[in-house]
Short mmCIF file of C-alpha atoms in Angstrom, two decimals:
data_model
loop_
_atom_site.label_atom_id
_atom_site.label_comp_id
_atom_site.label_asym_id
_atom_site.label_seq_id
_atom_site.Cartn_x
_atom_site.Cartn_y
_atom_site.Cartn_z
CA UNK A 1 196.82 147.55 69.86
CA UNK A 2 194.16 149.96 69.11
CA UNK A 3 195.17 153.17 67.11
CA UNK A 4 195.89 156.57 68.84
CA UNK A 5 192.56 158.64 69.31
CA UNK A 6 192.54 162.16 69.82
CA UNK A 7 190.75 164.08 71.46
CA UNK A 8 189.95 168.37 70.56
CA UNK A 9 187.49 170.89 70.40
CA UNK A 10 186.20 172.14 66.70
CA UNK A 11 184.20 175.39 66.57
CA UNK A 12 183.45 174.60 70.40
CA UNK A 13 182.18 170.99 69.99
CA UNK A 14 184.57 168.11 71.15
CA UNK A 15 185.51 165.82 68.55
CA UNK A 16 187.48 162.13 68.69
CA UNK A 17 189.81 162.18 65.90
CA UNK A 18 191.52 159.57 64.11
CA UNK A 19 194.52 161.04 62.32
CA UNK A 20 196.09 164.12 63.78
CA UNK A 21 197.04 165.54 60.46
CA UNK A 22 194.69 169.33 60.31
CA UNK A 23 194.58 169.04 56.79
CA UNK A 24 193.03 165.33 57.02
CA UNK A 25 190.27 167.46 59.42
CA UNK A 26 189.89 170.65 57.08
CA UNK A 27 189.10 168.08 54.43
CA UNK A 28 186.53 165.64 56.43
CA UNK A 29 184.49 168.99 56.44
CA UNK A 30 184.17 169.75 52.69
CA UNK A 31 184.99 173.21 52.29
CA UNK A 32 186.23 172.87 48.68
CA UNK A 33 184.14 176.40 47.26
CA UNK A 34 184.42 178.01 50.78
CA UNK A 35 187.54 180.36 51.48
CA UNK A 36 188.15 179.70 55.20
CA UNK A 37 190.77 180.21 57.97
CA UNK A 38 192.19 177.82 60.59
CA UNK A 39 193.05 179.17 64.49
CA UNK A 40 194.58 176.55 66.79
CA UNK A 41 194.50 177.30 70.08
CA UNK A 42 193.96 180.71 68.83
CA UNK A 43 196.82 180.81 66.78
CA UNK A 44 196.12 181.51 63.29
CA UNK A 45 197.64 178.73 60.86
CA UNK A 46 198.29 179.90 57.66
CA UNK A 47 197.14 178.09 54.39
CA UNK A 48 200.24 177.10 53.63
CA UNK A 49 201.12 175.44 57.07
CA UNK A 50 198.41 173.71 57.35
CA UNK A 51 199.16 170.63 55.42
CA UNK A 52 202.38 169.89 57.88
CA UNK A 53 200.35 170.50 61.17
CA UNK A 54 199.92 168.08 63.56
CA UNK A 55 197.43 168.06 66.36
CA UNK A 56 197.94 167.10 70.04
CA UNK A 57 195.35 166.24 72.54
CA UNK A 58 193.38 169.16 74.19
CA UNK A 59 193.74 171.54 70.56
CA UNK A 60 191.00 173.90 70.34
CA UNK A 61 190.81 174.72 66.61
CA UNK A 62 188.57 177.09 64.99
CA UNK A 63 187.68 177.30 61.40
CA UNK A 64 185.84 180.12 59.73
CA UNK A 65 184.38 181.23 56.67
CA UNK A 66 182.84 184.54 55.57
CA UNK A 67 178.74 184.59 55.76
CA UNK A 68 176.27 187.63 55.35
CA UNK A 69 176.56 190.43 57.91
CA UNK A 70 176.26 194.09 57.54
CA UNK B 1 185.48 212.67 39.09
CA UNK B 2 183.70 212.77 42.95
CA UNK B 3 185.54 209.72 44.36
CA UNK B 4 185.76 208.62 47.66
CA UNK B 5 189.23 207.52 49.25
CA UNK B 6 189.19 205.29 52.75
CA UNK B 7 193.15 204.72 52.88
CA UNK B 8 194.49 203.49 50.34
CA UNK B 9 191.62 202.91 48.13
CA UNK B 10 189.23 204.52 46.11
CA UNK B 11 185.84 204.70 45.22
CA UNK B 12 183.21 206.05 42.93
CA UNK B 13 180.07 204.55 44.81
CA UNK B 14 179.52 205.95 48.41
CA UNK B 15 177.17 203.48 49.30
CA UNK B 16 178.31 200.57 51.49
CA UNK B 17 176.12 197.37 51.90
CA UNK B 18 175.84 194.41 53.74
CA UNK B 19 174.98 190.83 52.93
CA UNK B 20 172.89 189.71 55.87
CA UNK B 21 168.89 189.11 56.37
CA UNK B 22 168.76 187.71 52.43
CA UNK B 23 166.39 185.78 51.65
CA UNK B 24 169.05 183.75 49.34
CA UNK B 25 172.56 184.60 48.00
CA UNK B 26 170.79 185.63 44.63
CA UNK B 27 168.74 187.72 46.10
CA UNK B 28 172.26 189.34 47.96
CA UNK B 29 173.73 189.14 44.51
CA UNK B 30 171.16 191.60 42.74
CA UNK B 31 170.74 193.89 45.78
CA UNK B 32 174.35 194.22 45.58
CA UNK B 33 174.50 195.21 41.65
CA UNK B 34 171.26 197.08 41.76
CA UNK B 35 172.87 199.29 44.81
CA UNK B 36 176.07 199.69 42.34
CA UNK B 37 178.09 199.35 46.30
CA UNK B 38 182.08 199.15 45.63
CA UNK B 39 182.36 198.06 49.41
CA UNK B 40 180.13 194.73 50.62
CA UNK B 41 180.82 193.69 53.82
CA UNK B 42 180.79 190.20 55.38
CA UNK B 43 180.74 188.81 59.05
CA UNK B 44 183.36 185.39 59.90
CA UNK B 45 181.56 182.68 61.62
CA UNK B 46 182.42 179.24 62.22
CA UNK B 47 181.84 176.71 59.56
CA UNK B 48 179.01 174.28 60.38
CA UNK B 49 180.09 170.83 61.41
CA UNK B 50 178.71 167.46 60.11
CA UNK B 51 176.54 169.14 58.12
CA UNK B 52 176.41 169.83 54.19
CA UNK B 53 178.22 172.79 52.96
CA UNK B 54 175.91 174.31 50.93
CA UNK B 55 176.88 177.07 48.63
CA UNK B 56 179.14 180.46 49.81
CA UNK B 57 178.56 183.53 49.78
CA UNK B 58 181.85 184.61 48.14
CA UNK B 59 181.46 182.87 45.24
CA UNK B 60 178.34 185.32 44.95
CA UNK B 61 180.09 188.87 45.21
CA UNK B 62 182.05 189.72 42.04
CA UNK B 63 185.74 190.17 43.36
CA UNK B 64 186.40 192.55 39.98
CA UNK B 65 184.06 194.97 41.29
CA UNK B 66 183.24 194.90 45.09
CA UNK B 67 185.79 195.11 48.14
CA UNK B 68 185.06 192.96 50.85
CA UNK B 69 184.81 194.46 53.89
CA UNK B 70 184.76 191.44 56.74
CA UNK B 71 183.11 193.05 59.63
CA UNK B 72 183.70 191.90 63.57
CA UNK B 73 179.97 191.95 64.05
CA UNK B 74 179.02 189.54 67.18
CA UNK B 75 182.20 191.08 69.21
CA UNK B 76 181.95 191.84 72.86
CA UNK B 77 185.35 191.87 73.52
CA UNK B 78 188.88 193.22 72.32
CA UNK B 79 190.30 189.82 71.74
CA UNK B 80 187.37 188.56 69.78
CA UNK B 81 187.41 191.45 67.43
CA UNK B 82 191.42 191.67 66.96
CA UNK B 83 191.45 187.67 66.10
CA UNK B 84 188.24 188.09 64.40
CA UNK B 85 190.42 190.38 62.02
CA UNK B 86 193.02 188.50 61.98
CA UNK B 87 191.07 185.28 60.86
CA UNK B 88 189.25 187.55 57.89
CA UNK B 89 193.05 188.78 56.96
CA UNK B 90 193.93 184.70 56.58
CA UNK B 91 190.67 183.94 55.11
CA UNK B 92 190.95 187.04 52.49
CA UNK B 93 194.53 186.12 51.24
CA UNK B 94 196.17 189.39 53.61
CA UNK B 95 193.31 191.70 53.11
CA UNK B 96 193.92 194.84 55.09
CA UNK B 97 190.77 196.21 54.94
CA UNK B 98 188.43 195.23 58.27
CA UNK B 99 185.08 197.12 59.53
CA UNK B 100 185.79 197.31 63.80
CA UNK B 101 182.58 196.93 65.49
CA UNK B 102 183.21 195.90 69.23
CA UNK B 103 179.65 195.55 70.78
CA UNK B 104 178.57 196.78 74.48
CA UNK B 105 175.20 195.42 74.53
CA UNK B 106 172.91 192.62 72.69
CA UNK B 107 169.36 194.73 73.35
CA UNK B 108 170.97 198.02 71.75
CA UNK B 109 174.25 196.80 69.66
CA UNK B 110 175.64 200.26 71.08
CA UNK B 111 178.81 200.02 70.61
CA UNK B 112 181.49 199.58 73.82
CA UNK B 113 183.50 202.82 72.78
CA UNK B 114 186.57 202.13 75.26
CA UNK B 115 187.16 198.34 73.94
CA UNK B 116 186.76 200.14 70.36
CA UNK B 117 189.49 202.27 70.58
CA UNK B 118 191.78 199.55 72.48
CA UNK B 119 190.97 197.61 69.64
CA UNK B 120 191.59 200.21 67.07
CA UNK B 121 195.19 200.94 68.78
CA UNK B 122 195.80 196.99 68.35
CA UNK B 123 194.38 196.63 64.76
CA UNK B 124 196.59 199.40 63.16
CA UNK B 125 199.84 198.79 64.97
CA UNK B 126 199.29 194.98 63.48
CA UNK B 127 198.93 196.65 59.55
CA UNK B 128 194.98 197.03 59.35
CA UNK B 129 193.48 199.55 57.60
CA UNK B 130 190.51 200.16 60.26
CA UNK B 131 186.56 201.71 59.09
CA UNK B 132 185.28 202.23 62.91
CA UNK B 133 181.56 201.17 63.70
CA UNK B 134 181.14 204.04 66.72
CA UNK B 135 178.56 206.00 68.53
CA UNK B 136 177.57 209.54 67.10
CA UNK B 137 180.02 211.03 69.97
CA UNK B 138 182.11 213.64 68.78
CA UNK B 139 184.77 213.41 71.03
CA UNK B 140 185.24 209.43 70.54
CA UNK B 141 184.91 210.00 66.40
CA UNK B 142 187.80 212.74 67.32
CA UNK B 143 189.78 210.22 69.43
CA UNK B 144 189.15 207.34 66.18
CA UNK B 145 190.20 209.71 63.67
CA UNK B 146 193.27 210.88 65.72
CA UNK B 147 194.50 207.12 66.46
CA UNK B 148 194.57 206.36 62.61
CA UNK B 149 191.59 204.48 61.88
CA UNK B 150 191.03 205.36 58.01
CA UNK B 151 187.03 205.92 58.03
CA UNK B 152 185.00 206.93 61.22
CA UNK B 153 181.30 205.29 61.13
CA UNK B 154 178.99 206.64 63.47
CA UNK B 155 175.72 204.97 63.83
CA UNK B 156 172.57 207.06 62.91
CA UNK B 157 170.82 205.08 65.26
CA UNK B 158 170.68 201.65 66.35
CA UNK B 159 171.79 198.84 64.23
CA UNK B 160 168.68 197.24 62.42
CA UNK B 161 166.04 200.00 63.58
CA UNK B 162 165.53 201.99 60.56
CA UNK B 163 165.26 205.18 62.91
CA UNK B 164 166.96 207.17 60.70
CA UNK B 165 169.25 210.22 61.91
CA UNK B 166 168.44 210.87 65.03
CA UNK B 167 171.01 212.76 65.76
CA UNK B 168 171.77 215.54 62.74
CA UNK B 169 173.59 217.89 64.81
CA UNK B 170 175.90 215.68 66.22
CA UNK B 171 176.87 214.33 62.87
CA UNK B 172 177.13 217.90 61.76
CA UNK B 173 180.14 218.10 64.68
CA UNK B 174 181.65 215.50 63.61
CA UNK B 175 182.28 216.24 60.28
CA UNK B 176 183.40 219.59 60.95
CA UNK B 177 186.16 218.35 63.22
CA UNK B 178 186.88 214.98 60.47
CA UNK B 179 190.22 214.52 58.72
CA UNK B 180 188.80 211.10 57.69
CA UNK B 181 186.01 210.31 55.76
CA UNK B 182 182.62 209.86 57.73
CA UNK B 183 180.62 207.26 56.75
CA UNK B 184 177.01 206.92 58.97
CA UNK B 185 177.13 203.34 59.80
CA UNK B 186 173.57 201.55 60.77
CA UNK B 187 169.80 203.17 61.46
CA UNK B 188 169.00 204.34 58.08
CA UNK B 189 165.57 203.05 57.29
CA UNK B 190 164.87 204.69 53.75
CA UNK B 191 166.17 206.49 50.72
CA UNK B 192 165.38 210.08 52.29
CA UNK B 193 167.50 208.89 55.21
CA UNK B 194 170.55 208.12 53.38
CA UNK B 195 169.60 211.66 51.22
CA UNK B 196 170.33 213.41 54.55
CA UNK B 197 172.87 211.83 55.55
CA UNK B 198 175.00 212.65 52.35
CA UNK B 199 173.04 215.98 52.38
CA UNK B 200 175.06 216.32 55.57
CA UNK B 201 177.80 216.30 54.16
CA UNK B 202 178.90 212.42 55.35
CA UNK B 203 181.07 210.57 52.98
CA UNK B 204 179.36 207.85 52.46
CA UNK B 205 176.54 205.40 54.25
CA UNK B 206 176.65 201.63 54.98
CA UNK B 207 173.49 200.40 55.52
CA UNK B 208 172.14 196.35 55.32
CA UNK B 209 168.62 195.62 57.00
CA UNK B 210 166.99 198.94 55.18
CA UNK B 211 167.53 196.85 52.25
CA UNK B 212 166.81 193.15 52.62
CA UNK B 213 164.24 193.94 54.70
CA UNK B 214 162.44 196.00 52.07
CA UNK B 215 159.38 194.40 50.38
CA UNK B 216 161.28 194.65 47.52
CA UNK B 217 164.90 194.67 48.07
CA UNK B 218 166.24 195.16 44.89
CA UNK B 219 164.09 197.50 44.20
CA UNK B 220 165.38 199.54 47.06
CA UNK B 221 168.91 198.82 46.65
CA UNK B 222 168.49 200.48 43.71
CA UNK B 223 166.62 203.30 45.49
CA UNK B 224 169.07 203.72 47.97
CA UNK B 225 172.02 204.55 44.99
CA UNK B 226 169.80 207.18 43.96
CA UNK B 227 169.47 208.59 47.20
CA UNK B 228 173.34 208.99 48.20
CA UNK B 229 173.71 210.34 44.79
CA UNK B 230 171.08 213.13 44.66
CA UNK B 231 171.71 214.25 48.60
CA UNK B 232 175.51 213.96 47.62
CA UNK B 233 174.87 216.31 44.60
CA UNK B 234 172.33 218.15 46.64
CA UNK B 235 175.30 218.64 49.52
CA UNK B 236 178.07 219.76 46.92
CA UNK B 237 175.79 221.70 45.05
CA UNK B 238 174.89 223.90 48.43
CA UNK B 239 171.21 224.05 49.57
CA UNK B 240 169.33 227.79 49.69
CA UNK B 241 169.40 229.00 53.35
CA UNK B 242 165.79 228.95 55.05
CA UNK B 243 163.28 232.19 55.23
CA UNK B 244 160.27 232.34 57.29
CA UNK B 245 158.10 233.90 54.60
CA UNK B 246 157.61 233.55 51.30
CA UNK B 247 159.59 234.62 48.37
CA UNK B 248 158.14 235.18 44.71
CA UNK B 249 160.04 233.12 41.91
CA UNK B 250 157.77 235.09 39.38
CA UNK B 251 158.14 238.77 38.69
CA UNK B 252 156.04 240.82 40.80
CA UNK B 253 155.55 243.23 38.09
CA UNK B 254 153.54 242.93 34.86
CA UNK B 255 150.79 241.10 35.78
CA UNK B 256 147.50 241.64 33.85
CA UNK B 257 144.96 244.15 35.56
#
């Protein structure tokens, strides 16, 4: 029996995940200095939630952080 | 004390910068402090993927000092720029404080001045404390300022062109008719620009490319302080009207034979 993949988009790329915990995915991407902000399926997910979220097949999460811009 | 209010904060510096086209983040660090700007704004992007994170740009903006303003540059639509707020809002702890900018066209970054104000509507009925990135029309800075947006920016010219004002008498219009301040938002390519602008009578100017595009950006940040300063002193202290001819400044009478 081969473990439950799962399959979503991240900032528009599709991605196979392993675990569908969002904070297991916020921390695969290293973001320790950065302040950032999590959307799934363009709901925002506050800080606070996100360490009890669970993703399904088909999410489309977005995660941003602030960059230079007039 | 000559502050500046935009809702419910306030301001001695009336110069607003942005943090894009640096060559590094030190380089957007010392612009920053040499412009002595109370109000820095920021554009929300996705984070890079599979790639290193390499340092952020918040941890290069002194939070003691500077507001950040996260803008909704990149924006065609309503949507994007309402959840592009709302992402900067989650992102900034529940920072109120957004810079609207919804775009009509990539060629002239005019902004789309229908979707603005839909977007404005949406923005403050959700708690935002809206600055509004608009053309130099005085009837849609009327419309802005009537809705509740708490600073009306209309663009001097295009964003990134350094044209300067190009339209004085429009801005004049505008700020006759403004309950809000009016801070000229993109086109300034110089310190003499931003002189006129405050000389004007405008509020305030947010400018980014005039300065990291400088050969010297630094040295023009600090430039650009002086030059909302002096045409802000210049404006409160009332210029001399204009005469065709000349007038003495010396006595006309006593002069030697």
């Amino acid at each position: 029996m081969t473990a439950q993949r799962l399959q979503i988009v991240l900032n528009g790329s599709s991605l196979t995940l392993k675990s569908s915990s969002l904070s297991d995915l916020v921390d695969s991407l290293n973001l320790t200095n950065a302040r950032y902000a999590v959307e799934v399926n363009q709901e925002i997910i506050p800080k606070s939630a996100i360490a009890d979220y669970t993703l399904t097949n088909n999410d489309v999460v977005e995660i941003v952080i602030a960059v230079g811009g007039g | 004390m000559d502050t500046l209010t935009i809702g419910s904060r306030t301001f001695n510096s009336r110069l607003l910068v942005g943090t894009g086209k640096y060559k590094d983040f030190t380089e957007t660090q010392e612009a920053v402090e040499a412009s002595g700007a109370e109000i820095v704004t920021v554009a929300i992007r996705r984070t890079n993927i599979g790639q290193e994170q390499g340092p952020n740009l918040l941890e290069f903006i002194n939070p003691n000092t500077t507001t950040i303003l996260p803008n909704t540059a990149g924006c065609y639509t309503i949507t994007d720029a309402v959840r592009t707020c709302q992402l900067a809002r989650e992102l900034l702890d529940g920072h109120d404080l957004v810079k609207l900018e919804v775009l009509g066209d990539e060629k002239t970054l005019f902004p789309n001045m229908s979707q603005t104000i839909e977007a404005a509507k949406i923005l403050i009925e959700d708690g935002f404390q809206v600055m509004v990135y608009c053309t130099d029309d005085p009837i849609a800075c009327q419309e802005l300022d009537d809705l509740g947006c708490v600073s009306i920016m209309p663009l001097a010219s295009p964003i990134g062109s350094g044209l300067g004002i190009t339209n004085p008498y429009n801005i004049q219009i505008i700020l006759e008719n403004a309950t809000k301040p009016i801070i000229v938002d993109a086109g300034v390519g110089t310190a003499s620009d931003a002189a006129i602008a405050m000389e004007l009578g405008c509020d305030g100017v947010l400018m980014n490319t005039a300065i990291a595009e400088a050969k010297k950006p630094v040295l023009m940040a600090s430039a650009m302080r002086k030059a909302i300063e002096s045409g802000r002193e210049a404006f409160l202290a009332g210029r001399m009207s204009k005469r065709l001819y000349a007038s003495k400044s010396s006595p006309g009478d006593g002069t030697i034979d």
